[in-house]
mmCIF file of C-alpha atoms in Angstrom:
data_model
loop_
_atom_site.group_PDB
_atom_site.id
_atom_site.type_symbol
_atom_site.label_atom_id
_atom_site.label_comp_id
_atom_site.label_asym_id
_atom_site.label_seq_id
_atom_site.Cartn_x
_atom_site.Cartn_y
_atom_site.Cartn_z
ATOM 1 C CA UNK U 1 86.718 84.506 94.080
ATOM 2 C CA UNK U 2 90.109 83.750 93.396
ATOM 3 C CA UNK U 3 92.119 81.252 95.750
ATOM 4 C CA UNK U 4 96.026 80.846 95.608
ATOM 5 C CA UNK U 5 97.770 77.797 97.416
ATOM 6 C CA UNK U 6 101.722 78.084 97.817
ATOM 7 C CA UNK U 7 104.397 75.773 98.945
ATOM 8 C CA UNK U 8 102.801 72.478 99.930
ATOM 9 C CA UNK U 9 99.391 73.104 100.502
ATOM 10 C CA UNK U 10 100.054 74.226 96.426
ATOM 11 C CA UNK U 11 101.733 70.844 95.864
ATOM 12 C CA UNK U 12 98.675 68.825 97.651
ATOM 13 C CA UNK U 13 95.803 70.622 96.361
ATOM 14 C CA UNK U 14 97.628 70.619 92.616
ATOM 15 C CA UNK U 15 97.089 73.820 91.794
ATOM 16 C CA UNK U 16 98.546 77.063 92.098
ATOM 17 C CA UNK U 17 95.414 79.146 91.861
ATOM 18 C CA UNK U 18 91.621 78.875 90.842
ATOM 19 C CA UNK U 19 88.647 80.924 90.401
ATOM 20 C CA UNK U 20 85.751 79.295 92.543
ATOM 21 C CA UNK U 21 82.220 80.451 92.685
ATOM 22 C CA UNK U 22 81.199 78.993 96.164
ATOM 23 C CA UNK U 23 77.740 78.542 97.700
ATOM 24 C CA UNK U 24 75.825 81.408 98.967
ATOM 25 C CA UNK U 25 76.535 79.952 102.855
ATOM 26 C CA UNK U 26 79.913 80.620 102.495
ATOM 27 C CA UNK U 27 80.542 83.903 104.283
ATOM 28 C CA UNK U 28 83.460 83.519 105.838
ATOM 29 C CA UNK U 29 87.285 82.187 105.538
ATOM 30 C CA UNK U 30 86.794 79.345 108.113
ATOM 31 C CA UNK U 31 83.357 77.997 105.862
ATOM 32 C CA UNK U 32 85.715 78.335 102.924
ATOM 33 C CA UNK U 33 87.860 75.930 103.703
ATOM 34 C CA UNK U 34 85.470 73.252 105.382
ATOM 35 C CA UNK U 35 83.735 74.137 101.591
ATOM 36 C CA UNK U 36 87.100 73.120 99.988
ATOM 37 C CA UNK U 37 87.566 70.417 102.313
ATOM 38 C CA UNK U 38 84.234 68.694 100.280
ATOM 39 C CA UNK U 39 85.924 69.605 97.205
ATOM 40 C CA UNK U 40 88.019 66.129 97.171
ATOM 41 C CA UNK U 41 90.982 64.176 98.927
ATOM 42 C CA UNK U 42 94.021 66.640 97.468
ATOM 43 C CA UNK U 43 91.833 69.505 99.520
ATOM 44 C CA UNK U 44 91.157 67.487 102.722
ATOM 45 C CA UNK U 45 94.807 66.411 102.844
ATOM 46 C CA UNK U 46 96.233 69.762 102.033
ATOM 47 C CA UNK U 47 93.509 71.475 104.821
ATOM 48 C CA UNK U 48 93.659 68.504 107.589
ATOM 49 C CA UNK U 49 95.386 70.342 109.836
ATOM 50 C CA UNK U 50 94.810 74.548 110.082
ATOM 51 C CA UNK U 51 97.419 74.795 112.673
ATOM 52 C CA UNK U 52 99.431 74.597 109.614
ATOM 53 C CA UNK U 53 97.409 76.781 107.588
ATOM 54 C CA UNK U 54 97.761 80.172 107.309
ATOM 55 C CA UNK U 55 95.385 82.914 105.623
ATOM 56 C CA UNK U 56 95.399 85.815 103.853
ATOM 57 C CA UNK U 57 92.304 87.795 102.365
ATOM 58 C CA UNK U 58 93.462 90.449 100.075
ATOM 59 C CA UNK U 59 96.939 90.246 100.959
ATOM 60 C CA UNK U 60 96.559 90.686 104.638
ATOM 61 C CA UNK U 61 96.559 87.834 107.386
ATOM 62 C CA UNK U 62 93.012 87.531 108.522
ATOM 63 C CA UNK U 63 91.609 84.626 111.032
ATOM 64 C CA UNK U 64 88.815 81.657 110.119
ATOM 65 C CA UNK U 65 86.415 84.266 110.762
ATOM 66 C CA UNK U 66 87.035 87.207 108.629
ATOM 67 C CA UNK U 67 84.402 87.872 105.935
ATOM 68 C CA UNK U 68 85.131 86.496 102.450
ATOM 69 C CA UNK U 69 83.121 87.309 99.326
ATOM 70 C CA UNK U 70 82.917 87.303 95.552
ATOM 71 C CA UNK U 71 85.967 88.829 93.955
ATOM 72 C CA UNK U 72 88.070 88.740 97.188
ATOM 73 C CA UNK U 73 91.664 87.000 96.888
ATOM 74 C CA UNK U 74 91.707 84.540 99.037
ATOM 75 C CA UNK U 75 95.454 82.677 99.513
ATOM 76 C CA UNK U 76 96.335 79.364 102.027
ATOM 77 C CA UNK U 77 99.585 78.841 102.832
ATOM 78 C CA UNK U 78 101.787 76.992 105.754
ATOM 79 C CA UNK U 79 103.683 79.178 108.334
ATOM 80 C CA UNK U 80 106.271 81.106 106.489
ATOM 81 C CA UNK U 81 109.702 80.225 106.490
ATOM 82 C CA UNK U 82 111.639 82.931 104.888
ATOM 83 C CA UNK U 83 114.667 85.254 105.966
ATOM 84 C CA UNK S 1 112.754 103.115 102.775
ATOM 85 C CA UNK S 2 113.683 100.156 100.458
ATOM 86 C CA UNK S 3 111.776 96.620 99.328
ATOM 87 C CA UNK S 4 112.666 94.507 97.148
ATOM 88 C CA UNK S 5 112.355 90.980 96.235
ATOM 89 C CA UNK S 6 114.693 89.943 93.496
ATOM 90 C CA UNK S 7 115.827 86.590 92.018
ATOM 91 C CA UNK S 8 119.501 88.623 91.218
ATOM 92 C CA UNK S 9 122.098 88.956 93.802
ATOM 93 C CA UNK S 10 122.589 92.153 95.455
ATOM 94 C CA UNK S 11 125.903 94.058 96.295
ATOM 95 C CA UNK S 12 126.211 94.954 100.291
ATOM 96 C CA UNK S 13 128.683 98.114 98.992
ATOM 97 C CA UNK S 14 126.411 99.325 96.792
ATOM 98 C CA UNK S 15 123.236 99.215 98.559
ATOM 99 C CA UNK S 16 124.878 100.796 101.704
ATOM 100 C CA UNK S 17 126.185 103.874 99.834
ATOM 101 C CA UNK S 18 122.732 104.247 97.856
ATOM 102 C CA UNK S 19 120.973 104.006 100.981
ATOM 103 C CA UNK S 20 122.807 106.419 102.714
ATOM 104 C CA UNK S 21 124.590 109.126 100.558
ATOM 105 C CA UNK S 22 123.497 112.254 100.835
ATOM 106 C CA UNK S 23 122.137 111.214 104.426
ATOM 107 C CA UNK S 24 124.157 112.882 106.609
ATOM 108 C CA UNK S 25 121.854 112.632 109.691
ATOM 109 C CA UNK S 26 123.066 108.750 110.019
ATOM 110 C CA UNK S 27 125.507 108.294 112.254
ATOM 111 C CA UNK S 28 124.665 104.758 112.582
ATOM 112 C CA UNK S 29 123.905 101.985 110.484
ATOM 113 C CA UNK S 30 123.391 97.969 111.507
ATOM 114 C CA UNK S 31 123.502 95.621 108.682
ATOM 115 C CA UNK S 32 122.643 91.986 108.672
ATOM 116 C CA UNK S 33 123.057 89.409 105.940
ATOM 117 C CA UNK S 34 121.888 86.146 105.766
ATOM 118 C CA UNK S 35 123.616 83.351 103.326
ATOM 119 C CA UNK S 36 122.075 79.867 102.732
ATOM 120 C CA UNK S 37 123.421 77.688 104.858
ATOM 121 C CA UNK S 38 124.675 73.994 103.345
ATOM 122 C CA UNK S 39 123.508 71.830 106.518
ATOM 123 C CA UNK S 40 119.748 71.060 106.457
ATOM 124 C CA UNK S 41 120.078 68.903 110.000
ATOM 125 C CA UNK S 42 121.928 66.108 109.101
ATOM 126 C CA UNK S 43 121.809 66.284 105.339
ATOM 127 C CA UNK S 44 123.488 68.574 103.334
ATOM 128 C CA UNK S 45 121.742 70.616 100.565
ATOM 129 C CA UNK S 46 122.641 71.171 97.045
ATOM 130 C CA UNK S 47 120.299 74.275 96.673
ATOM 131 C CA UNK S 48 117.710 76.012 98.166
ATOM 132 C CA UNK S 49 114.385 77.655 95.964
ATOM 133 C CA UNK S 50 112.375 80.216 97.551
ATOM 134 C CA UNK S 51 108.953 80.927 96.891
ATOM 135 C CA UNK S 52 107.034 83.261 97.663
ATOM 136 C CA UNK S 53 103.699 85.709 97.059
ATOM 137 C CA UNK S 54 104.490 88.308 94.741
ATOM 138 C CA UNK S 55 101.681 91.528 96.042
ATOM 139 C CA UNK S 56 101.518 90.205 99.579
ATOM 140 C CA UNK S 57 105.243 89.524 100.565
ATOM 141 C CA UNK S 58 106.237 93.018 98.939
ATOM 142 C CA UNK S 59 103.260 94.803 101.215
ATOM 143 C CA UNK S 60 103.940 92.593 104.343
ATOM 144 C CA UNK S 61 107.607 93.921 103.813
ATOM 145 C CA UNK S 62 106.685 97.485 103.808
ATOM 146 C CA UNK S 63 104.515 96.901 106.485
ATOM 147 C CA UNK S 64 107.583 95.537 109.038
ATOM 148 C CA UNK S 65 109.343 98.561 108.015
ATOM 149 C CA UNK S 66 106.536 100.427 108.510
ATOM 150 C CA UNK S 67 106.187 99.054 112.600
ATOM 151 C CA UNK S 68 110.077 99.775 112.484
ATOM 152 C CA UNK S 69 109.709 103.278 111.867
ATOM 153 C CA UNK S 70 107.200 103.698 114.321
ATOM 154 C CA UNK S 71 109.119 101.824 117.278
ATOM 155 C CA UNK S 72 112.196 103.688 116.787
ATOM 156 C CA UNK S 73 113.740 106.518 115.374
ATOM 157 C CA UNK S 74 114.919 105.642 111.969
ATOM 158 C CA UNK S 75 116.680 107.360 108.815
ATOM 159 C CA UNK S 76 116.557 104.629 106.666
ATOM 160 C CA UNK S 77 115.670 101.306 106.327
ATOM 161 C CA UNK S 78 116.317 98.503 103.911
ATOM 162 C CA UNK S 79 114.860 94.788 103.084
ATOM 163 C CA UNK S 80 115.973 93.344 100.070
ATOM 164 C CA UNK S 81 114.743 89.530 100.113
ATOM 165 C CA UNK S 82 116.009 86.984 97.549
ATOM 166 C CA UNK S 83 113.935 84.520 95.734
ATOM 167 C CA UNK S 84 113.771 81.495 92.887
ATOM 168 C CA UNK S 85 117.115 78.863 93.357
ATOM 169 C CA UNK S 86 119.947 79.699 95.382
ATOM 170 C CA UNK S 87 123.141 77.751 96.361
ATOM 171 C CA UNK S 88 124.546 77.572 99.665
ATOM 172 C CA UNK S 89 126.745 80.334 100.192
ATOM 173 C CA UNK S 90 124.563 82.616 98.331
ATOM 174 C CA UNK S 91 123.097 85.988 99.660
ATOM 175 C CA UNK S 92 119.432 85.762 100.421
ATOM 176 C CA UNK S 93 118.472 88.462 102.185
ATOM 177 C CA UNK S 94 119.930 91.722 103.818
ATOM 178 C CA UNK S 95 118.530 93.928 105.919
ATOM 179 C CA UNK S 96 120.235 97.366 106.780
ATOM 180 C CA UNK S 97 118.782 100.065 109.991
ATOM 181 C CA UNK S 98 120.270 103.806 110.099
ATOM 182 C CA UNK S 99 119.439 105.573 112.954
ATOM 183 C CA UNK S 100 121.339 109.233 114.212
ATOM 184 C CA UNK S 101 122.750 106.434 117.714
ATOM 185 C CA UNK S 102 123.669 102.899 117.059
ATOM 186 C CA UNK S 103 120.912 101.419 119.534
ATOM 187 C CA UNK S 104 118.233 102.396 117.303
ATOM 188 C CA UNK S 105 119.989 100.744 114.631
ATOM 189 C CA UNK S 106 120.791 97.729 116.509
ATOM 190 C CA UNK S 107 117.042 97.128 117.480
ATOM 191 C CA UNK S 108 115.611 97.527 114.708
ATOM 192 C CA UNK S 109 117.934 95.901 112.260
ATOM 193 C CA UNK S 110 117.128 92.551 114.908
ATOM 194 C CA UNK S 111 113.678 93.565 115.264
ATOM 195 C CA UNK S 112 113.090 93.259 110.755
ATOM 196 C CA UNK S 113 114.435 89.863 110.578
ATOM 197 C CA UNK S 114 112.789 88.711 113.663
ATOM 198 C CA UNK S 115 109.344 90.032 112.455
ATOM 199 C CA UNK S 116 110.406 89.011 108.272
ATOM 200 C CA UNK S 117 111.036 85.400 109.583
ATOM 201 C CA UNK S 118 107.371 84.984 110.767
ATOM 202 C CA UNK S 119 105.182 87.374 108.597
ATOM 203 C CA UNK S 120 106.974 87.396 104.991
ATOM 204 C CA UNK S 121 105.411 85.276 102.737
ATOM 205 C CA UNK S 122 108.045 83.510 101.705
ATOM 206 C CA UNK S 123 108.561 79.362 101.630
ATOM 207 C CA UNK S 124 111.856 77.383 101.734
ATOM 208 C CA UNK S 125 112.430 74.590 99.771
ATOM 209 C CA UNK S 126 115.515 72.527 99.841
ATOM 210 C CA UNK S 127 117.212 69.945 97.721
ATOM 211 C CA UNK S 128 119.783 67.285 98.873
ATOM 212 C CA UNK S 129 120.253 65.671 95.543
ATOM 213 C CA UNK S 130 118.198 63.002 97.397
ATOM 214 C CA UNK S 131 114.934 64.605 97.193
ATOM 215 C CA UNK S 132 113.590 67.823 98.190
ATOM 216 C CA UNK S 133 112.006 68.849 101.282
ATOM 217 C CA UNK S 134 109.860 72.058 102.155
ATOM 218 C CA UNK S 135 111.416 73.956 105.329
ATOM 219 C CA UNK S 136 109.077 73.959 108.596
ATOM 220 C CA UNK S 137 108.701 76.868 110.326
ATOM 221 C CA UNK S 138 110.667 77.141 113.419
ATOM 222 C CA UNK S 139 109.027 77.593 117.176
ATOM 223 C CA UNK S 140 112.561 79.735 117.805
ATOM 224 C CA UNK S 141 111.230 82.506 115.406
ATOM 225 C CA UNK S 142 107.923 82.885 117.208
ATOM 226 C CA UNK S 143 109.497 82.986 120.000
ATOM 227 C CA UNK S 144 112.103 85.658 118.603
ATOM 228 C CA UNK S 145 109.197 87.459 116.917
ATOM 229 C CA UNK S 146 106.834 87.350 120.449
ATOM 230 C CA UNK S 147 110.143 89.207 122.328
ATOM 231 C CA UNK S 148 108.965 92.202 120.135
ATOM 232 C CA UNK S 149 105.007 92.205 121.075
ATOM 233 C CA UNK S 150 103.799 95.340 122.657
ATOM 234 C CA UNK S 151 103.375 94.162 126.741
#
């Protein structure tokens, strides 16, 4: 599964994007990130808050309980700010 | 129907006749450009850098035009989106509606920035020489965006 971060949440977690293998009782978006959350300070800190997270699976906006699975791309970001 | 995200600057002449030559069913067309402004609140920037997601900003793009074309009746459309640095003053995005009656083109040409504000994947960053700051969204472009939801 590959995972992109952008704008802060990229800046907190310290990456850009990763390929993560997670454990077979992660099933959906929502148990990704409380996964990631485990994963060390920079993720807890970047995650604290989900009002200020946004996801897409697959480039398309999905909520914390949309299916996620091997070989999906999964990206966090904060509300957009564009325009 | 036109997308693009581009780190050049973009012509408003050009991209108006190349949008609608040949077109002669227009007899509309509503424009808007947006420039980066130098206040950031009380500080005032040197430059702005826009991120974004390449894949998922170009689709969410087409997909705003997409709900544009189906809300109204439409000719052409047109959302070109800057990103990387830009200085204030500079072009950042335009957004052009062309519709056979102006209301059409009005709407819709309000209704593609509303909805780009709040469903483009793009990110703001700004520099005042003093540090840099990422943008945070605004409540005012929800709330601009909600005026649009189906009742």
């Amino acid at each position: 599964m590959k995972v992109l971060y952008f704008s802060w949440l990229r800046e907190k977690v310290g990456t850009a994007e990763e390929d993560l293998s997670p454990p077979e009782d992660v099933g959906t978006a929502g148990q990704l990130i409380a996964w990631l959350r485990t994963r060390g300070d920079n993720y807890a800190d970047a995650l604290a808050d989900m009002a200020t997270v946004r996801i897409a699976v697959n480039q398309e906006y999905v909520q914390l309980d949309h299916p996620v699975k091997a070989g999906d791309e999964v990206a966090l970001f904060p509300p957009v700010t564009g325009g | 129907m036109v997308v693009r995200v581009q780190e050049e600057d973009f012509d408003i002449g050009t991209e108006l006749s190349s949008l609608t030559t040949g077109k002669h069913g227009i007899g509309g067309v509503c424009l808007f450009v947006g420039l980066v402004r130098e206040m950031a609140g009380d500080e005032t920037i040197s430059s702005m850098t826009l991120e974004h997601y390449p894949g998922m900003t170009e689709k969410e793009l087409i997909r705003i035009e997409d709900e544009a074309r189906s809300r109204w009746n439409l000719e052409e459309t047109l959302i070109i989106h800057r990103c990387g640095k830009l200085a204030p003053g500079d072009q950042i995005v335009m957004v052009a509606a062309c519709s056979a009656h102006r209301g059409n083109a009005f709407e819709a040409a309000r209704f593609l920035m509303d909805f780009l504000k709040t469903k483009a994947p793009f990110w703001k960053l700004e520099d005042t020489g003093k540090g840099s700051q990422w943008v945070d969204a605004r409540d005012s472009d929800d709330t601009a965006a909600a005026r649009w939801e189906k009742g």
